[in-house]
GROMACS .gro file of C-alpha atoms in nm:
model
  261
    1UNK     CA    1   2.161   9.581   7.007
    2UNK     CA    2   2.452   9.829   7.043
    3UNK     CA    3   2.447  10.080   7.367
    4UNK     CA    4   2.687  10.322   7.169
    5UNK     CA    5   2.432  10.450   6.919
    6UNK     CA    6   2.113  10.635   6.833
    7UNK     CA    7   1.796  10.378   6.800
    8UNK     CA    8   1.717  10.430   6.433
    9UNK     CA    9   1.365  10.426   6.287
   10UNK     CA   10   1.466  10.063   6.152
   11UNK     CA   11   1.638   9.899   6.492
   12UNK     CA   12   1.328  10.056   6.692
   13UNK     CA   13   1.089   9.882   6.418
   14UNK     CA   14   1.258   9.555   6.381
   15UNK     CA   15   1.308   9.581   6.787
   16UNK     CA   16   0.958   9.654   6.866
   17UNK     CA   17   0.865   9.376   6.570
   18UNK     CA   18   1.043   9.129   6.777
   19UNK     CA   19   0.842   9.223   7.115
   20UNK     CA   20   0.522   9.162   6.927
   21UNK     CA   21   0.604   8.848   6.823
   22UNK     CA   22   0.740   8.750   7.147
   23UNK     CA   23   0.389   8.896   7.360
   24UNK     CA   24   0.250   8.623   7.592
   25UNK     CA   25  -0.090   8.680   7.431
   26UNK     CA   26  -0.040   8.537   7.126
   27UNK     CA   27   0.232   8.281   7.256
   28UNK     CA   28   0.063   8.094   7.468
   29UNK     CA   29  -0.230   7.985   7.312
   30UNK     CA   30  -0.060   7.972   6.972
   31UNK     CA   31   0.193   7.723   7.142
   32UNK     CA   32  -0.070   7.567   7.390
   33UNK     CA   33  -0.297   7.532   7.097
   34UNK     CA   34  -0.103   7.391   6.850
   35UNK     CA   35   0.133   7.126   7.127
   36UNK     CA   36  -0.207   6.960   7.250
   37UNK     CA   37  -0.400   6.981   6.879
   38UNK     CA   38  -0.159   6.731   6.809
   39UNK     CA   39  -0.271   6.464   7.077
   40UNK     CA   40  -0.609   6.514   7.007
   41UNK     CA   41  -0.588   6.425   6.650
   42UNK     CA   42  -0.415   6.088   6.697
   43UNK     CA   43  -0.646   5.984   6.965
   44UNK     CA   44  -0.923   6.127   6.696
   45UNK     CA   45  -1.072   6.361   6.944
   46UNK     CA   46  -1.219   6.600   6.679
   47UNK     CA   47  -1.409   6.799   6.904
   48UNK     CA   48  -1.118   6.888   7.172
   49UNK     CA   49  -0.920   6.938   6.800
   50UNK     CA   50  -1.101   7.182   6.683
   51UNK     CA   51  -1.108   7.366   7.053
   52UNK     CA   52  -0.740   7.371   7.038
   53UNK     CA   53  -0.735   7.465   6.668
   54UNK     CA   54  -0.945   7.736   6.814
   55UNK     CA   55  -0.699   7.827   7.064
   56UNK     CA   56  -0.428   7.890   6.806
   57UNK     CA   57  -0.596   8.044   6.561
   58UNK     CA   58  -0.681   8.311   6.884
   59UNK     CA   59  -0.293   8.331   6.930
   60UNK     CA   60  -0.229   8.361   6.549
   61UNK     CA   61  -0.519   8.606   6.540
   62UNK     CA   62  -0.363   8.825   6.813
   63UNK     CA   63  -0.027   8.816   6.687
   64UNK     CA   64  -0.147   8.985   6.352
   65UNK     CA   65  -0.305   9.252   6.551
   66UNK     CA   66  -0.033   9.309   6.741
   67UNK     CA   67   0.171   9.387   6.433
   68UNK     CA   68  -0.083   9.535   6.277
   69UNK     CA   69  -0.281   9.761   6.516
   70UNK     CA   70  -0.017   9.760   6.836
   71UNK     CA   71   0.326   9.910   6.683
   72UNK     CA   72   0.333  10.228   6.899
   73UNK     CA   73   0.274  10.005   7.237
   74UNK     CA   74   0.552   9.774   7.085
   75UNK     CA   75   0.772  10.097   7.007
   76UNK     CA   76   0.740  10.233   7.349
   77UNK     CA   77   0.780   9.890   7.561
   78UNK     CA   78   1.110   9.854   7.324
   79UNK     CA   79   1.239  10.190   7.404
   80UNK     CA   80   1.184  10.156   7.781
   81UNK     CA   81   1.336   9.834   7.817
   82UNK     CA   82   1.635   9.981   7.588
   83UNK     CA   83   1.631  10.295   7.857
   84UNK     CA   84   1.667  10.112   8.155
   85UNK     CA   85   1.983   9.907   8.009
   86UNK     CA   86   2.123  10.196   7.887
   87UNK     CA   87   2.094  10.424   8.224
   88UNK     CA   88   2.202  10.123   8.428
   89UNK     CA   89   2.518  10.139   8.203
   90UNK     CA   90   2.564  10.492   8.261
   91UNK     CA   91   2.497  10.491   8.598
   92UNK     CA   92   2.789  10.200   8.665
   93UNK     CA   93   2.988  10.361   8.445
   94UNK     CA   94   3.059  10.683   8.604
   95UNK     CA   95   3.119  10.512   8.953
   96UNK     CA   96   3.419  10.302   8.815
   97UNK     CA   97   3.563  10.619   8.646
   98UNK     CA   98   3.494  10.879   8.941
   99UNK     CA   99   3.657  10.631   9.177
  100UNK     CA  100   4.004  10.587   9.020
  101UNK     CA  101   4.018  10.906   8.753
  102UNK     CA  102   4.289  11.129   8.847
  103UNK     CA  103   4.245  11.414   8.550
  104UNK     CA  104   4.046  11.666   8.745
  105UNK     CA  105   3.925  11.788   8.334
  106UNK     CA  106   3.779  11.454   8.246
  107UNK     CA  107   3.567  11.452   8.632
  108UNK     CA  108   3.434  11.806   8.520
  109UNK     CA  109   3.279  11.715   8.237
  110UNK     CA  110   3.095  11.427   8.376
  111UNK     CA  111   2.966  11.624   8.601
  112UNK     CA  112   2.850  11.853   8.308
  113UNK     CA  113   2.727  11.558   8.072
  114UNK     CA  114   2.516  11.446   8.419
  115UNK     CA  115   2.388  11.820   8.446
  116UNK     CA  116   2.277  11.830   8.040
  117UNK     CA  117   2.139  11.517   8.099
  118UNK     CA  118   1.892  11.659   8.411
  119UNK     CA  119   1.836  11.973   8.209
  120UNK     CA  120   1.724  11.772   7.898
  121UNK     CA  121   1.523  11.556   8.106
  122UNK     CA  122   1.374  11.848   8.289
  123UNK     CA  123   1.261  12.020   7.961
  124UNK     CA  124   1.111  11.689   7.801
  125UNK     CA  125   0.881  11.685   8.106
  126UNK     CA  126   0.768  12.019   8.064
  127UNK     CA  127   0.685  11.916   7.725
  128UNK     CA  128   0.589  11.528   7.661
  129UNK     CA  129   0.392  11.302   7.879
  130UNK     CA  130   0.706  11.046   7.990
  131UNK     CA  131   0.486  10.739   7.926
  132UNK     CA  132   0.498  10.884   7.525
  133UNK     CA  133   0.725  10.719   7.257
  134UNK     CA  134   0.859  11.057   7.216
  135UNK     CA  135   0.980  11.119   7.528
  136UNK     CA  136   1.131  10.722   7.514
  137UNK     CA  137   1.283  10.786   7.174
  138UNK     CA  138   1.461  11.164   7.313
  139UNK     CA  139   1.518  11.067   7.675
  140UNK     CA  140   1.714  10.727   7.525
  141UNK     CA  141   1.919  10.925   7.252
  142UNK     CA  142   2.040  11.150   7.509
  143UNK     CA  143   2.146  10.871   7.759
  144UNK     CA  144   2.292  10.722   7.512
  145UNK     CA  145   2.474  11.023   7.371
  146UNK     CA  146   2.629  11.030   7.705
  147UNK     CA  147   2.703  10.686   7.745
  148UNK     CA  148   2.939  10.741   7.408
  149UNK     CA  149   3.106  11.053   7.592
  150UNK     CA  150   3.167  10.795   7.888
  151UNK     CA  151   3.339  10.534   7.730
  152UNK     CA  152   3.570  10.794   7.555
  153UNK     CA  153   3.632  10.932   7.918
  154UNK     CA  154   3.657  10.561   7.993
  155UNK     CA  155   3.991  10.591   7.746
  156UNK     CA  156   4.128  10.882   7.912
  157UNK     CA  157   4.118  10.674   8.213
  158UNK     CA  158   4.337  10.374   8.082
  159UNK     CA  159   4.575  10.622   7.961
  160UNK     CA  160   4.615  10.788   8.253
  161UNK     CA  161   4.666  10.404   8.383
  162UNK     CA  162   4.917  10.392   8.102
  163UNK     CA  163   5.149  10.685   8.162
  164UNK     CA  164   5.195  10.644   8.548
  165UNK     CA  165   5.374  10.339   8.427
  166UNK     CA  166   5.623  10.549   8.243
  167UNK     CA  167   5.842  10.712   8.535
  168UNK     CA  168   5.933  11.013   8.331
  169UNK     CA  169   6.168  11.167   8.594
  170UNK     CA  170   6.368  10.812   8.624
  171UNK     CA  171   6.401  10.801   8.243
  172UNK     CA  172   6.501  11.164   8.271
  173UNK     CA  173   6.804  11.075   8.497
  174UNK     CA  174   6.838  10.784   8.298
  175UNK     CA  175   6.912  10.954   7.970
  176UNK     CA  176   7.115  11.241   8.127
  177UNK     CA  177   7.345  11.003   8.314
  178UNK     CA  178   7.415  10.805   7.919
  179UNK     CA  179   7.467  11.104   7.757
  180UNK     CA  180   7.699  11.283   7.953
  181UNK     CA  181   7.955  10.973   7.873
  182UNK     CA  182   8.186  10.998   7.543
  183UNK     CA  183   8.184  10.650   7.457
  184UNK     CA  184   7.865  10.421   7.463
  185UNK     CA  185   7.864  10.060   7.453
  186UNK     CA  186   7.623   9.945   7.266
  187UNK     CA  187   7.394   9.775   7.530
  188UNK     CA  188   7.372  10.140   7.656
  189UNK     CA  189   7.312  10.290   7.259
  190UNK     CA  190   7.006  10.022   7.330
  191UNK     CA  191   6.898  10.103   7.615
  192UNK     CA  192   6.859  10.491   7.569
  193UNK     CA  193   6.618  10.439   7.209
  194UNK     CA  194   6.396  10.192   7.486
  195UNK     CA  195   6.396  10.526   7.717
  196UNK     CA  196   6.334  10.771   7.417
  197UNK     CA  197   6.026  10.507   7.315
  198UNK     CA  198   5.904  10.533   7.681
  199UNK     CA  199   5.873  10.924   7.642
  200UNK     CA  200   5.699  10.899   7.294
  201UNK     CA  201   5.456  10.650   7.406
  202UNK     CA  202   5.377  10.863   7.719
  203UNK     CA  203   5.330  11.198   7.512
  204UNK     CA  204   5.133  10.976   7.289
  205UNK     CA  205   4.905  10.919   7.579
  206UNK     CA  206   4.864  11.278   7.694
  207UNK     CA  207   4.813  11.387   7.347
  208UNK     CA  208   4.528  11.133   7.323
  209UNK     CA  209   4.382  11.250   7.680
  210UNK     CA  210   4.384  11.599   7.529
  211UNK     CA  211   4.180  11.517   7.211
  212UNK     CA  212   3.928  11.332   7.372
  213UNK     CA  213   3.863  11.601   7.623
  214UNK     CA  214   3.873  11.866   7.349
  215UNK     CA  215   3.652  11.674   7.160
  216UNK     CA  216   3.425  11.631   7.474
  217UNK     CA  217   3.429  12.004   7.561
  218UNK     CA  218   3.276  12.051   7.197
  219UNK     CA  219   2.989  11.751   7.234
  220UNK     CA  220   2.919  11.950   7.530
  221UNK     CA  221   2.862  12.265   7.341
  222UNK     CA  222   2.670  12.056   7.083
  223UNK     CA  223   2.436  11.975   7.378
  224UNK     CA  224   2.371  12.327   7.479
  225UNK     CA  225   2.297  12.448   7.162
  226UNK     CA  226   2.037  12.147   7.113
  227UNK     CA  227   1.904  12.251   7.485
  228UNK     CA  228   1.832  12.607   7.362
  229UNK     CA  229   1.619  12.520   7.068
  230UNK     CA  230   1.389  12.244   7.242
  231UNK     CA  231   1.070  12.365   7.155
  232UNK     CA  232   0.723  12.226   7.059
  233UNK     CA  233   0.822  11.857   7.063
  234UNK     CA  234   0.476  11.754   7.073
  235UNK     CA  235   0.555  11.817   6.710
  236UNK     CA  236   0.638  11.513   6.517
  237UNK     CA  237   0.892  11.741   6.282
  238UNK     CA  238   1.057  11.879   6.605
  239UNK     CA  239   1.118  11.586   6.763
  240UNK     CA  240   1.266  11.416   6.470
  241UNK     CA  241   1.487  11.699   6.378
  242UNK     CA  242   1.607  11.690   6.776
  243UNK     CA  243   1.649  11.315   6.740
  244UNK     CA  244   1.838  11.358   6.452
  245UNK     CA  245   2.116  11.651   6.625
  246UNK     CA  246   2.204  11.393   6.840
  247UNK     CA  247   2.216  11.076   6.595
  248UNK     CA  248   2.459  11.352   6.433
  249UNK     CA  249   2.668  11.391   6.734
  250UNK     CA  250   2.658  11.024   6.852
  251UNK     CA  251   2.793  10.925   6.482
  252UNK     CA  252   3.090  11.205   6.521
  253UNK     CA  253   3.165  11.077   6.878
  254UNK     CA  254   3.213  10.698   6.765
  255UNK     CA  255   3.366  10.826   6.467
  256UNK     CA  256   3.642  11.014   6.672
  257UNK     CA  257   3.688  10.768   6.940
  258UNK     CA  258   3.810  10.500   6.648
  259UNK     CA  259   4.056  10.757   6.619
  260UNK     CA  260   4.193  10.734   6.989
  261UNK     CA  261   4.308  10.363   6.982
   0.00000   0.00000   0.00000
């Protein structure tokens, strides 16, 4: 599944659907069952048959209650699984950006996304018990909010990468020292549009830098807002309506870093 959006109602169901199917408790002895029934009924060993038969029908038998009666267990084993990959992702993330990102902006605010984060966090376990689907379900749209606001800070970084490749005082000199002449050849008329392409490309860059911060600084203020009105999420309606701020935000996020390529 994607890391760079909201777990829907329908990915969590078909996700946890999958787990169920998948449990060791009805695997085994519906596989051991059925691989040995097999054997026994060309040797005509009726009585080991119908043990094995048996031994399925337990498996088949367990793997209707599990997608009958065990959906919440399935839900939250899904979402904690889904957690962990997604806060291992963060979490290697931010040390490959911190250790090369020069734009002191873009370091700020991922040390503000990590401090909404440990706020959100902080105010779930005041709230929900941590082993609850709930918690799963908010903790995980929030990491994964953040893991969108990453890889856009990710971009910011590769720009950067980009314009220190474009030595604007060289092309400066460059251009000045072309200009002043009267008469251009036209290798020269050529090589001062390559130079004037070189400073549109790298103001491209910064331009881009600057909307993806700008449009950081508002996810941020997104965030807070959503902070301030956490309340009563033992409440089914409360916690959806949360859940569903930051599906909101996530969507504008990807939608706006489309726009940054």
């Amino acid at each position: 599944m994607k890391t760079n959006e909201i777990v829907s109602d329908t990915k969590l169901k078909k996700g946890s659907r999958e787990l169920a199917l998948q449990s060791y408790i009805s695997l085994i002895p519906l596989a051991g069952g059925l691989s040995v029934s097999g054997i026994f009924f060309v040797l005509e060993m009726f009585t080991p048959l119908y043990m094995s038969l048996g031994v399925a029908g337990f498996g088949i038998a367990a793997m209707i209650g599990n997608l009958s009666f065990r959906q919440e267990h399935f839900k939250n084993e899904f979402m904690k699984v889904f957690n962990v990959k997604i806060q291992i992702e963060n979490k290697k993330k931010i040390e490959n950006i911190k250790k090369t990102l020069n734009n002191q902006k873009a370091v700020k605010q991922i040390e503000l996304f990590e401090q909404k984060h440990d706020r959100f966090e902080e105010v779930l376990n005041n709230q929900l018990n941590s082993t609850s689907l709930a918690y799963q379900r908010l903790i995980g749209g929030f990491d994964q909010l953040n893991l969108i606001a990453l890889n856009n800070i990710e971009k910011v970084l590769n720009y950067e990468s980009n314009m220190v490749n474009i030595d604007l005082n060289y092309i400066t000199k460059e251009l000045e020292t072309l200009n002043k002449k009267e008469v251009l050849t036209d290798y020269e008329e050529s090589e001062i549009k390559s130079l004037e392409t070189r400073i549109s490309l790298r103001a491209e860059y910064e331009e881009k830098i600057n909307r993806i911060l700008s449009d950081n600084e508002r996810a941020l203020t997104k965030m807070d807002i959503t902070l301030a009105n956490l309340t009563e999420l033992r409440k089914p309606e409360n916690m959806k309506h949360v859940l569903q701020e930051l599906q909101d935000l996530s969507e504008v996020l990807n939608k706006k870093a489309g726009s940054y390529n």
